[in-house]
XYZ file of N, CA and C in Angstrom:
591
model
N 63.445 99.288 105.026
C 64.285 100.245 105.670
C 64.141 100.820 104.106
N 64.967 102.617 104.220
C 64.004 103.672 102.899
C 65.540 103.238 102.556
N 65.797 103.626 101.553
C 67.351 103.963 100.663
C 67.874 105.314 100.986
N 69.393 105.435 101.669
C 69.688 106.482 101.956
C 69.307 107.368 100.709
N 69.359 109.238 101.125
C 69.765 109.503 100.499
C 70.808 109.857 99.796
N 70.541 110.830 98.970
C 72.130 110.756 97.929
C 72.692 112.474 98.459
N 73.763 112.950 99.762
C 73.512 114.089 100.002
C 74.726 114.160 98.757
N 75.628 114.001 97.492
C 76.639 114.569 97.551
C 77.521 113.138 96.722
N 77.963 113.471 94.913
C 78.392 112.877 94.491
C 79.726 112.826 95.385
N 79.887 111.030 94.352
C 80.623 110.638 95.447
C 82.437 109.544 94.332
N 81.454 110.199 93.014
C 82.816 108.987 91.797
C 81.593 108.420 91.434
N 82.536 107.027 90.376
C 81.925 106.071 90.215
C 82.739 104.736 90.535
N 81.567 104.127 91.149
C 81.967 102.560 92.072
C 81.542 101.486 90.992
N 82.292 100.569 90.749
C 82.150 99.550 90.668
C 81.258 98.544 91.397
N 80.434 98.152 90.311
C 79.243 97.690 90.828
C 79.085 95.956 90.259
N 78.803 96.174 89.433
C 79.428 95.311 87.968
C 79.118 94.669 86.656
N 79.056 93.911 86.022
C 79.612 93.813 84.190
C 78.258 93.544 84.029
N 78.813 93.866 82.493
C 77.952 94.424 81.014
C 77.117 93.033 81.451
N 75.662 92.292 81.332
C 75.515 91.062 81.048
C 75.460 90.196 82.597
N 75.387 91.052 83.700
C 75.223 90.498 84.921
C 76.364 89.781 85.322
N 77.562 90.022 84.372
C 78.314 89.578 85.612
C 79.419 89.822 86.356
N 80.105 89.100 87.701
C 80.442 89.368 88.929
C 81.325 90.755 88.382
N 81.039 91.771 89.240
C 82.787 92.797 89.796
C 83.352 91.553 90.616
N 84.783 91.341 90.360
C 85.427 90.784 91.212
C 85.858 91.140 93.019
N 85.904 92.912 92.162
C 86.999 93.828 92.722
C 88.354 93.728 92.008
N 88.985 93.325 90.949
C 89.708 93.102 90.430
C 89.876 94.432 89.622
N 91.753 94.678 89.714
C 92.426 95.859 89.469
C 93.543 95.414 88.595
N 93.982 96.199 88.067
C 95.268 96.473 87.562
C 96.502 97.100 87.725
N 97.662 97.015 88.518
C 98.713 98.207 89.141
C 98.543 98.657 88.090
N 98.792 100.389 88.093
C 99.724 101.202 87.135
C 100.383 102.723 87.428
N 101.788 102.281 86.928
C 102.057 103.566 87.964
C 101.665 104.557 87.126
N 101.705 105.835 88.016
C 102.470 107.007 88.360
C 103.742 107.858 88.586
N 103.603 108.621 87.679
C 105.080 109.213 87.354
C 105.378 110.110 88.563
N 106.853 110.090 89.345
C 106.571 110.827 90.902
C 106.920 111.927 90.797
N 106.565 112.647 91.167
C 105.771 114.840 90.953
C 104.581 114.221 90.700
N 103.988 113.432 89.841
C 102.844 114.320 89.285
C 101.710 115.249 90.054
N 101.862 116.082 89.311
C 101.146 117.070 89.934
C 99.560 117.387 90.053
N 98.874 116.247 90.570
C 97.611 115.990 90.279
C 96.393 115.628 91.534
N 96.306 115.318 92.432
C 95.168 114.660 93.154
C 94.432 113.899 92.071
N 94.717 112.586 92.644
C 93.411 112.125 92.016
C 92.811 111.057 92.967
N 92.344 110.600 93.590
C 90.466 110.038 94.392
C 90.198 108.920 94.436
N 89.554 108.324 94.925
C 88.705 107.390 95.006
C 87.351 106.949 93.680
N 87.452 106.870 92.223
C 86.351 106.748 91.606
C 86.862 108.114 90.992
N 87.680 108.452 90.878
C 88.306 109.209 89.615
C 88.447 108.794 88.228
N 87.974 109.443 86.933
C 88.494 108.592 85.727
C 89.757 108.690 85.939
N 90.583 108.039 85.221
C 91.821 107.774 84.795
C 92.399 107.418 83.464
N 93.417 107.598 82.917
C 93.654 107.859 81.321
C 95.758 107.373 81.326
N 95.599 106.431 80.635
C 97.189 106.099 80.684
C 97.175 107.729 79.426
N 98.882 108.120 79.846
C 99.665 108.894 79.385
C 99.700 108.400 78.727
N 101.029 108.995 77.146
C 101.904 107.762 76.233
C 103.123 107.759 77.185
N 103.299 108.157 77.836
C 104.755 107.444 78.904
C 104.715 105.910 79.114
N 102.906 105.612 79.020
C 102.355 105.226 79.635
C 101.750 104.164 81.571
N 102.317 106.125 81.744
C 101.963 105.541 83.151
C 100.549 106.516 83.422
N 100.211 106.388 84.804
C 98.437 106.644 84.788
C 98.485 108.770 85.253
N 97.192 108.904 83.903
C 97.553 110.918 84.825
C 95.766 111.001 84.660
N 95.279 111.873 85.830
C 93.961 112.339 85.633
C 92.956 111.597 84.553
N 91.864 111.890 84.442
C 91.675 112.690 82.746
C 90.090 113.252 83.547
N 90.227 114.471 82.950
C 89.629 115.389 83.124
C 88.022 115.746 82.072
N 88.241 115.276 81.626
C 87.177 115.513 80.595
C 86.004 115.263 80.871
N 84.748 116.182 80.432
C 83.238 116.202 80.278
C 82.292 115.677 79.339
N 82.215 116.343 78.604
C 81.456 115.728 77.508
C 82.861 115.683 76.130
N 83.873 114.848 76.603
C 84.081 113.644 76.154
C 85.062 113.280 77.070
N 86.023 111.728 76.942
C 86.894 111.997 77.203
C 87.591 110.483 77.046
N 89.151 109.702 77.867
C 89.510 108.718 76.685
C 90.022 107.926 77.704
N 88.596 107.497 78.515
C 90.172 106.564 79.813
C 90.268 105.105 79.773
N 90.594 104.814 80.823
C 91.197 103.634 80.330
C 90.289 102.971 81.776
N 90.369 103.853 83.115
C 89.370 103.168 83.958
C 88.944 104.560 85.377
N 89.417 103.576 86.663
C 87.987 103.932 86.964
C 89.853 103.987 88.581
N 90.481 105.030 89.110
C 90.521 105.152 90.379
C 90.150 104.800 91.673
N 91.286 103.289 91.944
C 90.787 103.069 93.564
C 91.915 102.128 94.554
N 92.787 103.811 94.303
C 93.368 103.693 95.581
C 95.088 103.630 94.922
N 96.348 103.872 95.970
C 97.310 103.717 95.314
C 98.483 103.445 96.377
N 99.342 102.867 96.258
C 100.345 102.204 97.177
C 101.540 103.494 96.758
N 102.938 103.068 97.701
C 103.227 104.069 97.093
C 104.578 104.017 98.718
N 106.426 104.102 98.574
C 106.851 104.485 99.197
C 107.288 105.785 99.775
N 106.887 106.185 101.352
C 106.798 107.654 101.304
C 108.840 107.833 101.712
N 108.477 109.281 101.826
C 110.420 110.143 102.478
C 111.116 109.067 103.667
N 110.768 108.680 104.182
C 110.961 107.924 105.091
C 111.170 106.786 105.358
N 110.755 106.013 104.330
C 110.765 104.962 104.244
C 109.254 103.255 103.961
N 108.031 104.847 104.531
C 107.768 103.388 104.762
C 106.176 103.143 104.200
N 105.880 102.118 103.931
C 104.669 102.024 103.047
C 103.707 102.218 103.097
N 102.818 103.358 102.143
C 101.773 103.986 102.177
C 100.377 102.903 101.213
N 99.478 102.528 101.942
C 98.241 103.060 101.052
C 97.475 103.367 101.105
N 97.054 104.002 100.332
C 95.736 104.781 100.257
C 95.039 105.308 99.219
N 93.900 105.912 99.616
C 92.464 106.202 99.185
C 92.811 107.322 98.258
N 93.588 108.396 97.846
C 93.901 109.042 96.566
C 94.736 109.091 96.461
N 95.757 109.962 95.520
C 96.591 109.931 95.264
C 97.070 111.848 95.889
N 97.511 111.787 96.865
C 98.365 112.966 96.947
C 99.056 114.047 95.826
N 98.702 115.104 95.265
C 99.149 115.595 93.889
C 101.028 115.803 94.507
N 101.784 115.729 93.546
C 103.526 115.894 93.523
C 104.121 115.039 94.552
N 102.993 114.096 94.966
C 104.048 112.633 95.711
C 105.162 112.086 94.843
N 106.167 112.382 95.325
C 108.135 112.200 95.155
C 108.305 110.636 95.609
N 108.038 109.707 94.568
C 108.295 108.174 94.778
C 109.062 107.429 93.743
N 109.360 106.374 93.832
C 110.827 105.712 92.384
C 109.003 104.377 92.247
N 107.823 104.200 93.496
C 107.601 103.868 93.178
C 105.985 102.849 93.660
N 105.654 104.318 92.774
C 103.702 105.090 92.758
C 102.987 103.816 92.179
N 102.187 103.322 92.578
C 101.265 102.138 91.911
C 99.441 102.454 91.911
N 98.950 102.254 91.022
C 97.281 103.083 91.795
C 97.278 101.573 90.808
N 95.785 101.587 91.624
C 94.823 100.375 92.235
C 93.863 101.094 90.576
N 93.550 100.485 89.398
C 93.110 100.799 88.283
C 91.791 99.827 87.952
N 90.191 100.158 88.116
C 88.984 99.272 87.564
C 89.293 98.838 86.167
N 89.965 98.385 85.052
C 89.987 99.160 84.003
C 89.401 98.042 82.648
N 88.792 97.259 83.604
C 87.852 96.496 82.382
C 87.062 97.479 81.859
N 87.135 97.433 80.593
C 86.230 97.857 79.255
C 84.678 97.123 79.670
N 83.517 96.763 79.788
C 82.630 96.722 80.882
C 82.372 96.598 81.917
N 82.909 97.175 82.619
C 82.158 97.410 83.881
C 81.565 98.467 84.228
N 80.416 98.153 85.064
C 79.136 98.819 85.034
C 80.175 100.480 86.134
N 79.117 101.216 86.561
C 79.443 101.900 87.562
C 77.853 102.733 87.989
N 78.036 102.623 88.907
C 77.257 103.639 90.396
C 77.581 104.956 89.861
N 76.359 106.208 89.336
C 76.820 107.814 89.990
C 75.942 107.830 90.302
N 76.158 109.579 90.995
C 75.043 110.464 90.661
C 75.434 111.489 90.338
N 73.654 111.859 89.936
C 72.966 112.604 88.662
C 72.921 114.061 90.029
N 73.896 115.555 88.978
C 74.103 117.019 89.261
C 73.393 117.606 88.352
N 72.689 119.047 88.846
C 72.668 119.596 87.507
C 74.204 120.714 87.860
N 74.684 121.066 88.847
C 75.789 121.088 87.966
C 76.634 121.229 89.355
N 78.069 121.546 89.464
C 79.063 120.804 90.675
C 78.762 119.753 91.017
N 78.381 120.263 92.590
C 77.723 119.467 93.836
C 76.431 119.003 93.673
N 75.548 119.874 93.378
C 74.274 119.830 93.366
C 73.015 119.186 92.831
N 72.955 117.711 93.737
C 72.073 116.652 93.354
C 71.477 116.928 93.041
N 70.400 116.861 91.430
C 69.148 116.808 90.395
C 68.407 115.190 90.247
N 68.416 114.954 89.232
C 68.004 113.486 88.382
C 67.160 113.723 87.684
N 67.737 112.325 86.681
C 67.372 111.990 84.636
C 65.789 111.897 85.093
N 65.376 111.409 83.868
C 63.880 110.488 83.886
C 64.997 109.577 83.084
N 63.365 108.343 83.351
C 64.372 106.651 82.851
C 64.150 106.714 81.669
N 63.978 108.288 80.891
C 64.036 108.209 79.357
C 65.496 108.714 79.404
N 66.470 108.329 80.365
C 67.369 109.198 79.996
C 68.794 107.391 79.661
N 68.240 106.023 79.494
C 68.540 105.154 79.806
C 68.542 105.121 77.921
N 69.629 104.779 77.779
C 70.230 103.637 76.770
C 70.972 105.338 75.793
N 70.700 106.426 75.981
C 71.246 107.597 75.978
C 73.112 107.930 76.541
N 73.674 108.611 75.487
C 75.006 108.713 76.462
C 74.751 110.534 77.318
N 75.922 110.708 77.920
C 75.656 111.797 79.139
C 77.413 111.839 79.557
N 77.487 113.409 80.249
C 78.240 114.280 80.348
C 79.326 113.851 81.507
N 79.901 114.342 82.415
C 80.832 114.420 83.314
C 80.964 115.176 84.115
N 80.766 115.746 85.778
C 81.033 116.662 85.588
C 82.129 116.223 86.437
N 83.470 117.213 86.698
C 84.018 116.984 87.314
C 84.812 117.774 88.365
N 84.248 117.432 89.507
C 84.322 118.237 90.727
C 84.879 118.052 91.549
N 86.560 118.876 92.787
C 87.298 118.268 93.415
C 86.935 117.140 94.485
N 88.244 116.705 94.338
C 87.565 115.444 95.090
C 88.493 115.931 96.968
N 87.653 114.816 97.936
C 88.041 115.533 98.981
C 89.451 114.696 99.698
N 90.195 115.577 100.050
C 91.288 114.784 100.626
C 91.595 114.597 102.283
N 89.995 114.940 103.022
C 89.638 114.433 104.269
C 89.321 112.739 104.111
N 87.898 113.083 103.069
C 87.634 110.920 103.281
C 88.926 110.079 101.711
N 89.758 111.079 101.160
C 90.073 110.908 100.023
C 89.311 110.715 98.364
N 87.379 110.759 98.567
C 86.784 110.800 97.541
C 86.981 111.107 96.255
N 86.225 110.853 95.521
C 86.101 111.710 94.322
C 84.991 112.343 94.881
N 84.167 113.210 93.547
C 83.236 114.200 93.731
C 82.629 113.660 92.726
N 83.084 114.004 91.303
C 82.202 113.174 90.209
C 81.700 112.648 90.379
N 80.844 113.199 89.110
C 79.202 112.961 88.271
C 78.989 112.809 87.068
N 78.192 112.354 87.179
C 77.215 113.032 86.119
C 76.452 113.825 85.448
N 76.133 114.692 84.732
C 75.624 116.307 84.121
C 74.059 115.775 83.856
N 73.026 116.488 83.834
C 72.072 115.725 83.691
C 71.876 115.849 82.224
N 72.632 116.512 81.514
C 72.432 116.710 80.279
C 72.481 115.290 79.606
N 71.830 114.217 78.941
C 72.114 113.618 78.157
C 71.583 113.705 76.799
N 71.532 112.332 75.827
C 70.834 112.363 74.170
C 72.143 111.718 73.509
N 72.372 111.711 72.615
C 73.121 110.866 71.157
C 74.519 111.520 71.392
N 75.277 111.857 71.427
C 76.303 113.372 71.106
C 77.232 110.974 71.562
N 77.968 111.661 70.205
C 79.171 109.788 70.189
C 80.194 110.410 70.971
N 80.976 111.323 71.308
C 81.790 111.386 72.488
C 81.595 111.381 73.885
N 80.399 112.107 74.636
C 79.627 111.837 75.164
C 80.554 110.442 75.867
N 81.670 111.293 77.238
C 81.730 109.640 77.474
C 81.214 108.395 78.267
N 80.491 108.515 79.061
C 79.204 107.533 79.563
C 78.346 106.991 78.687
N 77.768 105.989 78.714
C 76.415 105.400 77.756
C 75.386 105.384 79.395
N 74.237 105.750 79.661
C 73.059 104.796 80.830
C 72.565 103.905 80.224
N 72.803 103.101 81.252
C 72.662 101.794 81.438
C 71.223 101.462 81.859
N 71.178 101.671 82.739
C 69.457 101.370 84.080
C 69.746 102.669 85.172
N 68.826 103.059 85.905
C 68.606 104.116 87.080
C 68.398 102.748 87.876
N 68.717 104.070 89.220
C 68.492 103.208 90.255
C 67.540 103.121 90.941
N 66.149 102.544 91.219
C 64.883 103.096 91.291
C 65.026 103.427 92.615
N 65.843 102.834 93.696
C 65.327 103.229 95.276
C 65.674 104.624 94.897
N 66.414 105.431 93.875
C 66.855 106.665 94.524
C 65.332 107.822 93.303
N 64.831 106.941 93.188
C 62.979 108.436 92.616
C 62.383 109.369 93.907
N 63.177 110.812 92.503
C 61.899 111.576 94.229
C 60.937 111.544 93.507
N 60.126 112.734 94.453
C 58.759 112.906 93.802
C 58.202 114.131 92.201
N 59.671 113.981 91.606
C 58.886 114.486 90.107
C 59.389 113.746 88.935
N 60.037 112.162 89.561
C 59.691 110.755 88.942
C 61.168 110.642 88.139
N 62.224 112.153 88.815
C 63.695 111.656 89.534
C 64.372 110.506 89.313
N 65.350 110.286 89.141
C 66.056 109.458 89.855
C 67.657 110.626 90.272
N 68.274 110.124 91.221
C 69.339 111.261 91.865
C 70.580 109.749 91.451
N 70.592 109.109 90.608
C 71.678 107.769 91.254
C 71.442 106.933 89.166
N 72.508 106.887 88.795
C 72.409 106.283 87.873
C 73.370 104.808 87.586
N 73.278 103.659 86.850
C 73.753 103.082 86.130
C 74.446 103.504 84.649
N 75.623 103.425 85.032
C 76.359 104.418 83.173
C 77.498 102.767 82.937
N 77.468 102.755 81.644
C 79.363 102.429 81.501
C 80.371 102.830 80.173
N 81.368 102.825 80.339
C 81.855 103.380 78.616
C 81.501 103.971 78.086
N 81.054 105.436 77.411
C 80.710 104.247 75.379
C 81.554 103.846 74.399
N 81.006 103.244 73.952
C 81.306 103.283 72.717
C 83.375 103.441 72.441
N 83.755 103.094 71.980
C 84.513 102.886 71.485
C 85.821 104.217 71.775
N 85.495 105.011 73.387
C 85.963 105.498 73.583
C 87.408 104.888 74.801
N 86.786 104.076 75.516
C 87.744 103.186 75.788
C 89.474 102.725 75.915
N 90.493 103.510 76.150
C 92.086 103.226 75.920
C 92.374 101.259 75.542
N 91.546 101.060 76.157
C 91.922 99.650 75.406
C 90.539 98.736 73.954
N 89.920 100.174 73.965
C 89.183 99.780 72.621
C 89.023 100.816 71.039
N 89.825 101.153 71.628
C 89.603 103.203 70.829
C 90.819 102.153 69.418
N 90.489 103.013 69.126
C 91.342 102.982 67.101
C 92.238 102.800 67.210
N 92.963 103.762 67.964
C 94.134 104.443 67.551
C 95.645 104.353 68.951
N 95.038 103.416 70.418
C 95.793 104.192 70.831
C 95.682 105.191 71.643
N 96.670 105.468 72.661
C 97.181 106.227 73.216
C 97.072 107.231 72.334
């Protein structure tokens, strides 16, 4: 059976850990401030604020990630417990908790775009290089992120991710790959940087 065509970006999907270790779905619950005014979607890059709460990280050619957002739980105004794929902007609740894949060693699968949501590709020579993120608005229907990897790769130290591998099944007629495997670039993850939040 053929690998499905990559129709559009879908954020960062955890697949395993560096060195072949298994990603067992482990997450950390991190609070989001009540009334926080930005949507956060499944697969979005997130960071800790100076208050110790979670914010969306909108960095493209630099970022200070704590991890990737994988859902949220909170009590709504009716008193019902809500478990959601995404955090709706300006949600008011005293117990908002985000599920975050925060291990600095996680590897992620991500789609490659030329601009916004137009699927593109990178050559195998991008492996080992750093890359930028493209911050697209996620879907309030599916709750999924549309963050993607830009085609620009290089040795710039502030680029947020490093390309670890390509997804071989996604090679196109020009020899480019529409999906790659990435990890956080050295020293940028908030648990690993020298200065903290």
